[in-house]
XYZ file of C-alpha atoms in Angstrom:
311
model
C 0.327 16.320 -15.438
C 3.474 16.212 -17.970
C 4.971 13.033 -19.154
C 8.051 13.052 -16.834
C 5.795 13.474 -13.760
C 3.441 10.649 -14.828
C 6.416 8.566 -15.354
C 8.101 9.134 -12.067
C 4.774 8.905 -10.335
C 3.906 5.557 -11.710
C 7.360 4.191 -11.175
C 7.539 5.143 -7.668
C 4.119 3.482 -6.788
C 5.408 0.505 -8.882
C 8.512 0.201 -6.862
C 6.633 0.757 -3.592
C 4.461 -2.155 -4.555
C 7.499 -4.386 -5.343
C 8.879 -3.444 -1.900
C 5.965 -5.184 -0.307
C 6.965 -8.579 -1.569
C 8.262 -9.565 1.768
C 4.873 -8.495 3.397
C 2.984 -10.734 1.220
C 5.395 -13.692 1.302
C 5.260 -13.735 5.126
C 1.541 -14.177 5.172
C 1.349 -17.024 2.608
C 2.079 -20.670 4.011
C 4.080 -22.162 1.203
C 7.417 -21.965 -0.397
C 8.923 -19.136 -2.283
C 8.937 -20.891 -5.515
C 5.173 -21.267 -5.483
C 4.738 -17.650 -4.743
C 7.152 -16.676 -7.549
C 5.529 -18.823 -9.860
C 2.244 -17.283 -9.226
C 3.754 -13.814 -9.704
C 5.530 -14.808 -13.107
C 2.400 -16.476 -14.399
C 0.155 -13.491 -13.545
C 2.735 -11.145 -15.119
C 2.598 -13.200 -18.389
C -1.174 -13.279 -18.572
C -1.341 -9.327 -17.728
C 1.298 -8.641 -20.369
C -0.434 -10.647 -22.920
C -3.801 -9.106 -22.204
C -2.316 -5.517 -22.417
C -0.708 -6.508 -25.897
C -3.889 -7.922 -27.053
C -5.881 -4.873 -26.034
C -3.311 -2.519 -27.701
C -3.255 -4.928 -30.922
C 0.528 -5.793 -30.544
C 0.040 -9.600 -30.420
C 1.789 -9.745 -33.956
C 4.911 -8.680 -32.065
C 5.025 -11.793 -30.111
C 4.527 -14.015 -33.181
C 7.221 -12.051 -35.008
C 9.843 -12.519 -32.291
C 12.580 -15.071 -33.079
C 13.299 -16.875 -29.870
C 17.076 -17.342 -28.972
C 18.842 -18.907 -26.019
C 19.510 -15.469 -24.412
C 15.886 -14.343 -24.493
C 14.770 -17.716 -22.924
C 17.693 -17.595 -20.400
C 17.069 -13.968 -19.213
C 13.612 -15.085 -18.526
C 14.586 -18.159 -16.740
C 16.954 -16.317 -14.568
C 14.314 -13.622 -13.690
C 11.974 -16.289 -12.475
C 14.574 -18.197 -10.522
C 16.006 -14.941 -8.821
C 12.461 -14.074 -7.831
C 11.970 -17.486 -6.293
C 15.174 -17.114 -4.349
C 14.352 -13.592 -3.319
C 10.740 -14.461 -2.014
C 12.268 -17.483 -0.128
C 15.040 -15.168 1.185
C 12.434 -12.832 2.786
C 11.025 -15.984 4.674
C 14.402 -16.895 6.164
C 16.080 -13.457 6.812
C 15.263 -9.852 7.507
C 13.472 -8.054 4.862
C 16.324 -5.440 4.881
C 18.775 -8.148 4.154
C 16.842 -9.885 1.483
C 16.034 -6.659 -0.423
C 19.475 -5.165 -0.242
C 21.300 -8.435 -1.497
C 19.043 -8.736 -4.548
C 20.178 -5.380 -5.485
C 23.664 -6.546 -5.865
C 22.608 -7.712 -9.302
C 23.714 -4.693 -11.360
C 27.176 -5.225 -9.954
C 27.236 -8.927 -10.815
C 26.088 -7.933 -14.403
C 28.996 -5.462 -14.697
C 31.350 -8.223 -13.685
C 29.994 -10.653 -16.179
C 30.115 -8.147 -18.806
C 33.802 -7.547 -17.995
C 34.501 -11.335 -18.223
C 32.538 -12.504 -21.083
C 32.082 -9.204 -23.090
C 35.576 -7.893 -22.416
C 34.229 -4.620 -21.351
C 36.870 -2.568 -19.369
C 36.081 -1.552 -15.756
C 37.227 1.841 -15.040
C 38.793 2.991 -11.668
C 35.555 4.517 -10.634
C 33.422 1.564 -11.507
C 36.069 -0.614 -9.625
C 35.559 1.629 -6.647
C 31.850 1.310 -6.620
C 32.139 -2.570 -7.095
C 34.383 -2.602 -3.962
C 31.755 -0.593 -2.120
C 29.126 -2.952 -2.919
C 31.237 -5.938 -1.927
C 32.036 -4.489 1.416
C 28.358 -3.520 1.885
C 27.520 -7.223 1.421
C 30.034 -8.246 3.999
C 28.552 -5.828 6.418
C 24.909 -6.992 5.604
C 25.574 -10.776 6.075
C 27.740 -10.256 9.176
C 31.256 -11.343 7.935
C 32.446 -7.864 9.104
C 30.873 -6.853 12.341
C 31.430 -4.415 15.186
C 31.154 -4.381 19.021
C 32.255 -2.082 21.615
C 34.774 -4.490 23.146
C 36.459 -5.930 20.006
C 35.822 -3.187 17.533
C 35.717 -4.178 13.730
C 36.127 -7.897 13.309
C 36.048 -10.246 10.312
C 34.892 -13.808 10.672
C 33.707 -16.265 8.273
C 30.941 -17.364 10.899
C 27.503 -16.605 9.922
C 24.429 -16.025 11.961
C 22.485 -19.332 12.257
C 19.086 -17.711 12.392
C 19.666 -15.839 8.925
C 22.197 -17.766 7.263
C 19.933 -19.684 4.700
C 17.942 -16.442 3.930
C 21.182 -14.440 3.409
C 22.531 -16.938 0.927
C 19.190 -17.123 -0.937
C 19.623 -13.213 -0.884
C 22.990 -13.538 -2.593
C 21.676 -16.105 -4.896
C 18.870 -13.656 -5.987
C 21.323 -10.986 -6.516
C 23.459 -13.181 -8.759
C 20.289 -14.377 -10.610
C 19.300 -10.744 -11.317
C 22.787 -10.069 -12.421
C 22.380 -12.921 -14.965
C 19.045 -11.522 -16.064
C 20.471 -7.998 -16.720
C 23.490 -9.726 -18.579
C 21.319 -11.792 -20.892
C 18.988 -8.873 -21.471
C 21.899 -6.977 -23.115
C 21.599 -9.429 -26.102
C 18.912 -9.313 -28.594
C 18.029 -5.593 -28.093
C 15.888 -5.979 -31.391
C 13.094 -7.430 -29.348
C 10.403 -4.855 -28.378
C 10.043 -4.247 -24.577
C 6.469 -5.680 -24.589
C 7.355 -8.838 -26.177
C 10.590 -9.322 -24.030
C 8.425 -8.848 -21.012
C 6.005 -11.584 -22.166
C 8.847 -14.019 -22.837
C 10.590 -13.110 -19.721
C 7.611 -13.785 -17.559
C 6.805 -17.084 -19.558
C 10.377 -18.365 -19.485
C 10.488 -17.541 -15.705
C 7.281 -19.528 -14.990
C 8.569 -22.500 -16.961
C 11.820 -22.389 -15.261
C 10.208 -22.619 -12.026
C 7.776 -25.252 -13.169
C 10.735 -27.418 -13.952
C 12.090 -26.983 -10.496
C 8.624 -28.369 -9.362
C 9.511 -31.485 -11.073
C 12.548 -31.985 -9.193
C 11.062 -30.795 -5.859
C 7.275 -30.853 -5.974
C 5.797 -28.034 -3.851
C 3.395 -28.550 -1.118
C 0.157 -26.688 -0.573
C -0.796 -28.537 2.399
C -0.561 -25.644 4.837
C -2.317 -23.232 2.598
C -5.304 -21.890 4.389
C -7.983 -19.479 3.217
C -5.923 -16.506 4.463
C -2.915 -17.750 2.485
C -4.932 -18.035 -0.689
C -6.291 -14.461 -0.223
C -2.761 -13.144 0.250
C -1.416 -15.201 -2.785
C -4.253 -13.934 -5.008
C -3.812 -10.236 -3.718
C -0.095 -10.536 -4.388
C -0.762 -11.569 -7.876
C -3.000 -8.714 -8.505
C -1.235 -5.931 -6.605
C 2.446 -6.861 -7.329
C 1.802 -8.794 -10.414
C -0.843 -6.874 -12.358
C -0.554 -3.612 -10.536
C 3.116 -3.064 -10.419
C 3.544 -4.423 -13.977
C 0.950 -2.244 -15.333
C 2.383 0.900 -13.599
C 5.872 -0.153 -14.740
C 4.740 -0.486 -18.342
C 3.198 3.098 -18.247
C 6.402 4.537 -16.613
C 8.608 2.867 -19.247
C 6.861 5.046 -21.836
C 7.849 8.246 -20.066
C 11.185 7.547 -18.692
C 14.613 6.407 -19.939
C 15.940 2.955 -18.666
C 18.483 4.483 -16.402
C 15.686 6.665 -14.787
C 13.589 3.661 -14.155
C 16.484 1.775 -12.621
C 17.452 4.482 -10.172
C 13.893 4.922 -9.030
C 13.476 1.161 -8.628
C 15.948 1.477 -5.658
C 12.974 2.760 -3.627
C 12.136 -0.883 -3.358
C 14.927 -1.381 -0.834
C 13.741 1.388 1.445
C 10.109 0.174 1.371
C 11.257 -3.458 2.036
C 13.520 -2.531 5.024
C 10.945 -0.108 6.261
C 8.259 -2.741 6.264
C 10.414 -5.128 8.164
C 11.301 -2.529 10.819
C 7.723 -1.181 11.168
C 5.579 -4.284 10.804
C 7.873 -7.184 11.844
C 9.984 -5.324 14.629
C 13.226 -6.070 12.790
C 16.293 -3.877 13.258
C 19.387 -3.011 11.583
C 22.925 -2.778 13.165
C 24.770 0.337 12.275
C 27.128 -1.794 9.935
C 24.126 -3.363 8.231
C 22.720 0.077 7.674
C 26.112 1.355 6.131
C 26.141 -1.862 4.074
C 22.702 -1.278 2.752
C 23.833 2.494 1.744
C 26.945 1.096 0.022
C 24.942 -1.478 -1.980
C 22.451 1.176 -3.043
C 24.992 3.865 -3.738
C 27.224 1.256 -5.608
C 24.344 0.146 -7.746
C 22.921 3.447 -8.574
C 26.449 4.811 -9.173
C 26.886 2.213 -11.903
C 23.669 3.067 -13.559
C 24.509 6.722 -13.452
C 27.896 5.927 -15.067
C 26.181 3.871 -17.624
C 23.769 6.744 -18.469
C 26.681 9.187 -18.692
C 28.589 6.942 -21.081
C 25.474 6.637 -23.244
C 24.898 10.349 -23.367
C 28.557 10.917 -24.246
C 28.382 8.242 -26.944
C 25.330 9.787 -28.550
C 26.940 13.276 -28.490
C 29.939 12.044 -29.981
C 28.033 10.353 -32.870
C 26.047 13.511 -33.534
C 29.269 15.573 -33.603
C 30.998 13.151 -36.021
C 27.844 12.653 -38.013
């Protein structure tokens, strides 16, 4: 098996495992922040153990912490807490599609704060994702009698979950945005500090709103521990392997498989369904997000090519 095949194989399995977050979350009788805290804590322990095994602990000690390093991890933890909570209040498809609006939010933040120009093509992709979100949460709907209609009324059944999904997407966008700073930090060290900062951010939220474990039965504990192992240790380990053989843009593109797995589990195991417009909305979100990644990859290649020619 060549390195690219190994990279894609491990990333596909990792993304598939991450797509199972909703399946685990719905079988655990506690709030999403507790589940996310467990995931982040297990991630920190696992990455520390891997670095210790590889003799890389000195990289953690040598890393100079800065606000953006801490903030990126905090946003990752809080976005995961919002995402897990979202899967408990809306369809798995809505939750997973909405968190993947993150790359778009990141692009907008970069344009505002880093003064990066948005091309016409990127603007079109952002518009596609925005329209996709309106389809998913039902602001734009369709029926045979009225046709396409737009309304600010939301579904009472999924409103909380959809808003948490949007919050998770914005948090994911902040994580991607802050991760653009301090590129000097190694990927292993950044992962450790991301998980640690994320767990601490959720722990601070616990002080304001203490979690309840009163309804946690034996089955819930088994599901929680299994989630920590498979989606924490398993997905993280496979992602680490994939990152050694694939470029960042390739990793990001394959990660969108999570949306397909998440939506598929909701339909196959929980009897959920998507309207035609929600399906189109999901396609627009995925297409817009992946398009932005492909554009970034193309720009990077062009920049490297120009640099080599000028050099």
